[in-house]
Short mmCIF file of C-alpha atoms in Angstrom, two decimals:
data_model
loop_
_atom_site.label_atom_id
_atom_site.label_comp_id
_atom_site.label_asym_id
_atom_site.label_seq_id
_atom_site.Cartn_x
_atom_site.Cartn_y
_atom_site.Cartn_z
CA MET A 1 87.28 224.84 152.96
CA ASN A 2 86.26 223.77 156.47
CA ALA A 3 88.82 223.91 159.24
CA LEU A 4 90.55 220.57 159.63
CA GLY A 5 90.59 220.77 163.41
CA ASN A 6 92.13 217.83 165.25
CA THR A 7 90.86 215.16 162.85
CA GLY A 8 94.36 214.57 161.50
CA PHE A 9 93.23 214.91 157.88
CA GLN A 10 96.11 217.29 157.23
CA ASP A 11 98.65 214.69 158.44
CA MET A 12 97.15 211.57 156.88
CA SER A 13 99.22 209.25 154.73
CA ILE A 14 98.67 205.99 152.87
CA ASP A 15 98.60 203.14 155.36
CA HIS A 16 97.90 200.23 153.03
CA VAL A 17 95.88 199.29 149.98
CA THR A 18 93.46 196.35 150.02
CA LEU A 19 93.01 194.41 146.82
CA TYR A 20 90.33 191.75 146.49
CA VAL A 21 91.80 188.79 144.62
CA GLU A 22 90.59 185.42 143.38
CA ASP A 23 93.72 183.38 144.23
CA LEU A 24 95.51 184.70 147.29
CA ASP A 25 98.49 182.36 147.23
CA ALA A 26 99.19 182.90 143.53
CA LYS A 27 98.90 186.70 143.75
CA ALA A 28 101.10 186.94 146.85
CA ALA A 29 103.76 184.75 145.24
CA GLU A 30 103.61 186.79 142.02
CA LEU A 31 104.10 190.13 143.78
CA ALA A 32 107.00 188.72 145.80
CA ARG A 33 108.69 187.17 142.77
CA THR A 34 108.25 190.07 140.35
CA TYR A 35 108.10 193.28 142.42
CA GLY A 36 110.31 192.19 145.30
CA LEU A 37 107.59 192.43 147.95
CA GLU A 38 107.53 190.25 151.05
CA VAL A 39 104.61 188.40 152.62
CA TYR A 40 104.92 189.60 156.22
CA ALA A 41 101.54 188.83 157.82
CA THR A 42 98.49 186.64 157.27
CA ALA A 43 94.95 186.42 158.63
CA VAL A 44 91.93 184.16 158.44
CA ALA A 45 88.88 186.28 159.11
CA GLU A 46 85.78 184.93 160.81
CA ASP A 47 83.58 186.46 158.12
CA GLY A 48 84.64 184.16 155.31
CA ALA A 49 87.94 185.40 153.86
CA ARG A 50 91.69 184.85 154.09
CA SER A 51 94.27 187.60 153.67
CA ALA A 52 97.98 188.27 153.35
CA ALA A 53 99.88 191.53 153.79
CA VAL A 54 102.79 192.04 151.38
CA GLY A 55 105.19 194.95 151.26
CA ARG A 56 108.63 196.48 151.26
CA GLU A 57 109.85 199.95 152.30
CA ARG A 58 106.67 202.08 152.59
CA ILE A 59 104.55 199.94 150.25
CA ARG A 60 101.92 197.78 151.97
CA LEU A 61 99.32 195.81 150.02
CA VAL A 62 96.68 193.65 151.69
CA LEU A 63 95.39 190.83 149.49
CA THR A 64 92.03 189.32 150.43
CA GLU A 65 90.40 186.22 148.93
CA ALA A 66 86.84 185.26 149.79
CA VAL A 67 86.15 181.72 150.94
CA ALA A 68 82.43 182.40 151.37
CA ASP A 69 80.18 183.43 148.50
CA ASP A 70 78.57 186.28 150.44
CA HIS A 71 81.82 187.92 151.57
CA PRO A 72 82.36 191.45 150.14
CA ALA A 73 85.47 190.19 148.31
CA ALA A 74 83.37 187.59 146.50
CA VAL A 75 80.75 190.16 145.56
CA TYR A 76 83.46 192.57 144.38
CA THR A 77 85.36 190.07 142.23
CA ARG A 78 82.16 188.82 140.60
CA LEU A 79 81.33 192.39 139.56
CA HIS A 80 84.79 193.81 138.84
CA GLY A 81 87.32 191.00 138.83
CA GLU A 82 90.41 191.55 140.99
CA GLY A 83 91.00 195.15 142.00
CA VAL A 84 91.47 197.85 144.61
CA ALA A 85 88.74 197.80 147.26
CA ASP A 86 90.18 200.04 149.97
CA ILE A 87 92.75 202.83 150.13
CA ALA A 88 93.47 202.88 153.87
CA LEU A 89 94.63 206.16 155.42
CA LYS A 90 96.80 206.48 158.51
CA VAL A 91 95.48 209.13 160.90
CA PRO A 92 96.18 210.14 164.53
CA ASP A 93 92.58 209.43 165.64
CA ALA A 94 90.50 207.05 163.51
CA ALA A 95 87.26 207.56 165.45
CA ALA A 96 87.51 211.35 165.23
CA ALA A 97 88.37 211.21 161.52
CA PHE A 98 85.39 208.93 160.87
CA ALA A 99 82.99 211.13 162.85
CA GLU A 100 84.15 214.29 161.09
CA ALA A 101 84.03 212.69 157.63
CA VAL A 102 80.47 211.49 158.25
CA ARG A 103 79.50 214.91 159.61
CA ARG A 104 80.76 216.44 156.37
CA GLY A 105 78.65 214.07 154.30
CA ALA A 106 80.63 210.84 153.83
CA GLN A 107 78.68 207.59 153.69
CA PRO A 108 79.72 205.38 156.62
CA ALA A 109 80.92 201.87 155.72
CA ALA A 110 82.25 200.53 159.05
CA GLU A 111 81.96 202.03 162.53
CA PRO A 112 85.10 202.49 164.66
CA ALA A 113 86.46 199.24 166.10
CA GLU A 114 89.64 198.37 168.01
CA GLN A 115 91.63 195.14 167.81
CA ASP A 116 95.25 194.35 168.62
CA GLY A 117 95.97 197.98 169.47
CA VAL A 118 94.69 199.25 166.10
CA THR A 119 91.52 201.31 165.65
CA THR A 120 89.86 201.34 162.23
CA ALA A 121 86.74 202.92 160.71
CA SER A 122 85.64 203.21 157.09
CA VAL A 123 83.73 205.49 154.73
CA MET A 124 82.84 205.06 151.07
CA ALA A 125 84.94 206.96 148.52
CA PHE A 126 84.07 206.36 144.82
CA GLY A 127 82.46 203.38 143.12
CA ASP A 128 82.89 200.41 145.46
CA VAL A 129 86.16 201.72 146.92
CA ARG A 130 86.43 202.62 150.61
CA HIS A 131 88.77 204.68 152.71
CA THR A 132 89.58 203.02 156.03
CA PHE A 133 91.04 205.29 158.71
CA VAL A 134 93.80 203.49 160.63
CA GLN A 135 95.14 204.50 164.04
CA ARG A 136 97.86 202.53 165.85
CA HIS A 137 98.08 203.10 169.57
CA GLU A 138 101.31 203.79 171.41
CA GLY A 139 103.82 200.96 171.22
CA VAL A 140 102.09 199.18 168.32
CA PRO A 141 104.38 198.42 165.34
CA GLY A 142 103.79 200.56 162.26
CA ASP A 143 102.87 197.61 160.05
CA ARG A 144 100.51 195.88 162.53
CA LEU A 145 97.08 195.06 161.11
CA PRO A 146 94.17 193.93 163.30
CA GLY A 147 93.72 190.17 163.28
CA TYR A 148 97.00 189.45 161.46
CA VAL A 149 99.90 187.31 162.65
CA PRO A 150 103.49 187.28 161.35
CA ALA A 151 103.86 185.14 158.23
CA GLN A 152 106.01 182.03 158.32
CA GLY A 153 107.96 180.36 155.54
CA HIS A 154 107.75 183.12 152.93
CA GLU A 155 110.95 184.19 151.20
CA PRO A 156 111.13 187.89 150.22
CA GLY A 157 111.65 188.70 146.57
CA ALA A 158 114.79 190.36 145.27
CA PRO A 159 114.80 194.14 145.99
CA THR A 160 113.60 196.28 143.08
CA GLY A 161 114.06 199.79 144.49
CA LEU A 162 110.34 200.54 144.79
CA LEU A 163 109.83 202.86 147.76
CA GLU A 164 106.23 203.99 148.17
CA ILE A 165 102.95 204.64 146.40
CA ASP A 166 103.23 207.88 144.44
CA HIS A 167 99.61 208.16 143.34
CA PHE A 168 96.48 206.36 142.21
CA ALA A 169 94.77 206.85 138.85
CA VAL A 170 91.00 206.61 139.16
CA CYS A 171 88.59 206.23 136.25
CA LEU A 172 85.17 207.78 136.83
CA GLU A 173 81.93 207.50 134.92
CA PRO A 174 80.73 210.52 132.91
CA GLY A 175 79.37 213.22 135.21
CA GLU A 176 81.17 211.90 138.32
CA LEU A 177 84.37 213.98 138.17
CA GLN A 178 83.16 217.14 139.85
CA PRO A 179 81.14 215.39 142.59
CA VAL A 180 84.16 213.22 143.49
CA VAL A 181 86.52 216.22 143.51
CA GLU A 182 84.04 218.04 145.72
CA PHE A 183 83.86 215.01 148.06
CA TYR A 184 87.62 215.02 148.61
CA GLU A 185 87.73 218.78 149.14
CA ARG A 186 84.73 219.02 151.43
CA VAL A 187 84.95 215.76 153.36
CA LEU A 188 88.68 215.02 153.63
CA GLY A 189 90.19 218.50 153.26
CA PHE A 190 92.08 217.69 150.05
CA ARG A 191 92.95 220.42 147.55
CA ASN A 192 92.72 220.39 143.78
CA THR A 193 96.33 220.72 142.59
CA PHE A 194 96.04 220.24 138.84
CA THR A 195 93.30 220.38 136.21
CA GLU A 196 93.71 219.38 132.60
CA LYS A 197 91.80 218.39 129.49
CA ILE A 198 93.71 215.82 127.49
CA VAL A 199 92.89 215.48 123.80
CA VAL A 200 94.44 212.66 121.79
CA GLY A 201 93.22 212.43 118.21
CA SER A 202 89.47 211.84 118.30
CA GLN A 203 89.47 210.97 122.02
CA ALA A 204 89.46 213.25 125.07
CA MET A 205 89.33 213.06 128.84
CA ASP A 206 89.09 215.50 131.73
CA SER A 207 91.50 215.09 134.64
CA GLU A 208 91.77 216.67 138.08
CA VAL A 209 94.34 215.84 140.75
CA VAL A 210 93.38 215.94 144.44
CA GLN A 211 95.95 215.79 147.22
CA ASN A 212 95.85 216.04 150.99
CA PRO A 213 97.67 218.98 152.66
CA SER A 214 100.76 216.91 153.55
CA GLY A 215 101.11 215.78 149.93
CA MET A 216 101.23 212.13 151.03
CA VAL A 217 97.96 211.03 149.40
CA THR A 218 97.38 211.84 145.73
CA LEU A 219 94.66 210.72 143.35
CA THR A 220 94.44 211.52 139.66
CA LEU A 221 90.73 211.52 138.83
CA ILE A 222 89.81 211.00 135.17
CA GLU A 223 86.48 211.24 133.38
CA PRO A 224 85.87 210.51 129.66
CA ASP A 225 84.55 213.22 127.35
CA THR A 226 81.46 211.56 125.88
CA ARG A 227 81.35 214.10 123.04
CA ARG A 228 84.41 212.40 121.57
CA GLU A 229 85.18 208.85 120.48
CA PRO A 230 85.40 206.21 123.26
CA GLY A 231 88.92 205.67 124.64
CA GLN A 232 90.80 203.90 127.42
CA ILE A 233 88.70 205.44 130.22
CA ASP A 234 85.49 204.24 128.59
CA PHE A 235 87.14 200.83 128.14
CA PHE A 236 88.00 200.63 131.85
CA ILE A 237 84.52 201.66 133.01
CA LYS A 238 82.86 199.11 130.73
CA ASN A 239 85.15 196.22 131.62
CA HIS A 240 85.53 197.03 135.32
CA GLY A 241 81.81 197.59 135.75
CA GLY A 242 81.93 201.20 136.95
CA ALA A 243 84.37 203.60 138.60
CA GLY A 244 87.56 202.26 140.14
CA VAL A 245 91.33 202.41 140.45
CA GLN A 246 92.92 201.93 137.03
CA HIS A 247 96.50 201.83 138.23
CA ILE A 248 98.79 202.26 141.22
CA ALA A 249 102.05 204.16 140.69
CA PHE A 250 105.11 203.04 142.67
CA ARG A 251 107.89 205.59 143.16
CA THR A 252 111.57 204.76 142.77
CA GLU A 253 114.74 206.83 142.92
CA ASP A 254 116.29 205.00 139.95
CA ILE A 255 113.77 203.91 137.34
CA VAL A 256 116.38 202.37 135.05
CA ARG A 257 117.55 200.02 137.80
CA SER A 258 114.04 199.26 139.04
CA VAL A 259 112.51 198.56 135.64
CA GLY A 260 115.51 196.51 134.56
CA THR A 261 115.19 194.33 137.67
CA ILE A 262 111.41 194.00 137.54
CA ARG A 263 111.48 193.12 133.84
CA THR A 264 114.13 190.45 134.47
CA GLN A 265 111.84 189.01 137.15
CA GLY A 266 109.00 188.52 134.70
CA VAL A 267 106.94 191.72 134.41
CA ASP A 268 105.94 192.80 130.90
CA PHE A 269 105.89 196.56 130.27
CA LEU A 270 104.23 198.51 127.49
CA THR A 271 106.50 199.20 124.54
CA THR A 272 107.17 202.59 122.94
CA PRO A 273 107.81 203.36 119.24
CA ALA A 274 111.41 204.14 118.34
CA THR A 275 110.20 207.43 116.87
CA TYR A 276 109.29 208.60 120.38
CA TYR A 277 112.97 208.55 121.35
CA ARG A 278 114.11 210.11 118.09
CA MET A 279 111.72 213.01 118.82
CA LEU A 280 112.50 213.18 122.57
CA GLY A 281 115.38 215.63 122.18
CA ASP A 282 113.05 218.13 120.54
CA ARG A 283 110.84 218.12 123.65
CA LEU A 284 113.33 218.25 126.52
CA ARG A 285 116.94 218.04 127.65
CA LEU A 286 117.29 215.09 130.00
CA VAL A 287 118.58 215.81 133.51
CA ARG A 288 118.97 212.11 134.37
CA HIS A 289 119.57 208.95 132.37
CA SER A 290 120.37 208.84 128.67
CA THR A 291 118.01 208.53 125.75
CA ASP A 292 119.60 205.19 124.86
CA ARG A 293 119.01 203.78 128.36
CA LEU A 294 115.42 204.98 128.38
CA ALA A 295 114.81 203.58 124.90
CA ALA A 296 116.28 200.20 125.82
CA LEU A 297 113.67 199.83 128.57
CA ASN A 298 110.78 201.75 126.91
CA ILE A 299 110.79 204.34 129.72
CA LEU A 300 108.99 207.63 129.02
CA ALA A 301 110.20 211.12 130.00
CA ASP A 302 108.29 214.35 130.54
CA GLU A 303 108.71 217.67 132.33
CA ASP A 304 106.64 220.39 133.93
CA HIS A 305 107.32 223.73 135.63
CA ALA A 306 109.08 222.01 138.55
CA GLY A 307 111.28 219.45 136.85
CA GLN A 308 111.24 216.14 135.00
CA LEU A 309 109.77 212.70 135.55
CA PHE A 310 110.37 209.25 134.12
CA GLN A 311 107.62 206.65 133.96
CA ILE A 312 106.53 203.35 132.49
CA PHE A 313 103.36 201.29 132.69
CA THR A 314 103.05 197.54 133.04
CA ARG A 315 101.07 195.57 130.53
CA SER A 316 97.87 194.54 132.28
CA VAL A 317 97.63 190.84 133.05
CA HIS A 318 94.12 191.29 134.44
CA PRO A 319 91.59 189.07 132.64
CA ARG A 320 89.51 192.21 131.96
CA ARG A 321 92.59 194.27 130.97
CA THR A 322 91.83 196.83 133.66
CA LEU A 323 94.17 197.12 136.67
CA PHE A 324 97.90 197.64 136.07
CA PHE A 325 100.90 199.32 137.72
CA GLU A 326 103.17 202.27 136.95
CA VAL A 327 106.78 202.84 137.99
CA ILE A 328 107.73 206.51 138.31
CA GLU A 329 110.86 208.48 139.18
CA ARG A 330 110.54 212.18 139.93
CA ALA A 331 113.33 214.64 139.26
CA GLY A 332 111.39 217.60 140.62
CA ALA A 333 108.23 217.20 138.53
CA THR A 334 104.95 217.37 140.44
CA THR A 335 102.53 216.43 137.65
CA PHE A 336 101.88 213.07 136.01
CA GLY A 337 103.33 212.88 132.51
CA SER A 338 100.37 214.02 130.47
CA GLY A 339 102.79 215.35 127.87
CA ASN A 340 103.68 211.74 127.13
CA ILE A 341 100.16 211.01 125.94
CA LYS A 342 100.45 213.58 123.17
CA ALA A 343 104.07 212.62 122.46
CA LEU A 344 103.21 208.94 122.11
CA TYR A 345 100.33 209.76 119.80
CA GLU A 346 102.58 211.89 117.61
CA ALA A 347 105.26 209.17 117.61
CA VAL A 348 102.78 206.54 116.45
CA GLU A 349 101.49 208.91 113.76
CA ALA A 350 105.04 209.56 112.54
CA GLU A 351 105.80 205.85 112.51
CA GLN A 352 102.66 205.08 110.52
CA GLN A 353 103.59 207.73 107.97
CA GLY A 354 107.02 206.15 107.51
#
């Protein structure tokens, strides 16, 4: 594609993720208690919202609650409920990244602005989700956010071993997959790293993975196949009110420890039929963990050409049953566990047949 020049697209990484929420205090407390995150900064914006930054290791989530009916967070939550509004990207030069993205066809959302030694600028991505370019000037702490002050009186949750955001899963409306892939390739210099059609019984979906050159920003883009029966992607689009982030995957180096801790702290995970684990040995030879330990926690296992992965999904507590989280451990694998979709379907079929 186009030369990346000095925009810093090739070196970008995830800076933080902004979620618009309806009850800031409750959501911040929940993430601290269950996922071991810490409220480290807060802000009261002049435009009618209050925010808190929570995080641990390389995970940073910004929670924003509207206190004015015309604030974007209020508009967003009325349409979608709580969800991801901005995937912010750290770059060496936010103004240059913004100018180049707009030159390549991105829709501008917020012009470059500097505050507290941090320059930001935003473009639209998919649905109502933005990408904000973030540049911190020399001497500015790596977690500084413009307009935020250090939080007081918040106890961090117990560590859970979650390290960073591995990827985002994005549900797109029919016909949007190729235009969104093309946007990431043409505008942000991403590359398409994996393409797959997933067929499960009478349902099907098309998936393409886009990733920036450094490998630090990865999105799995999914579109339903409307020639088949409606499935989970159709469900998300209907209940979310359009395209959006279905789940955020957090990476860990020990999924058994992380999931055990998070579950003890109150998170409910999806369960897996016992037949899945009885059939697991026919699919692969585990390089980490034992089948019994995986089964005890309902953790899934899969492998690709590069290695294995272990993953589990939380049960959505969203009122619309849309946004949820994933915990993933990679033992070399570079894909996203699509083999588990087929394996789970076959396990359920076997269980139903006795």
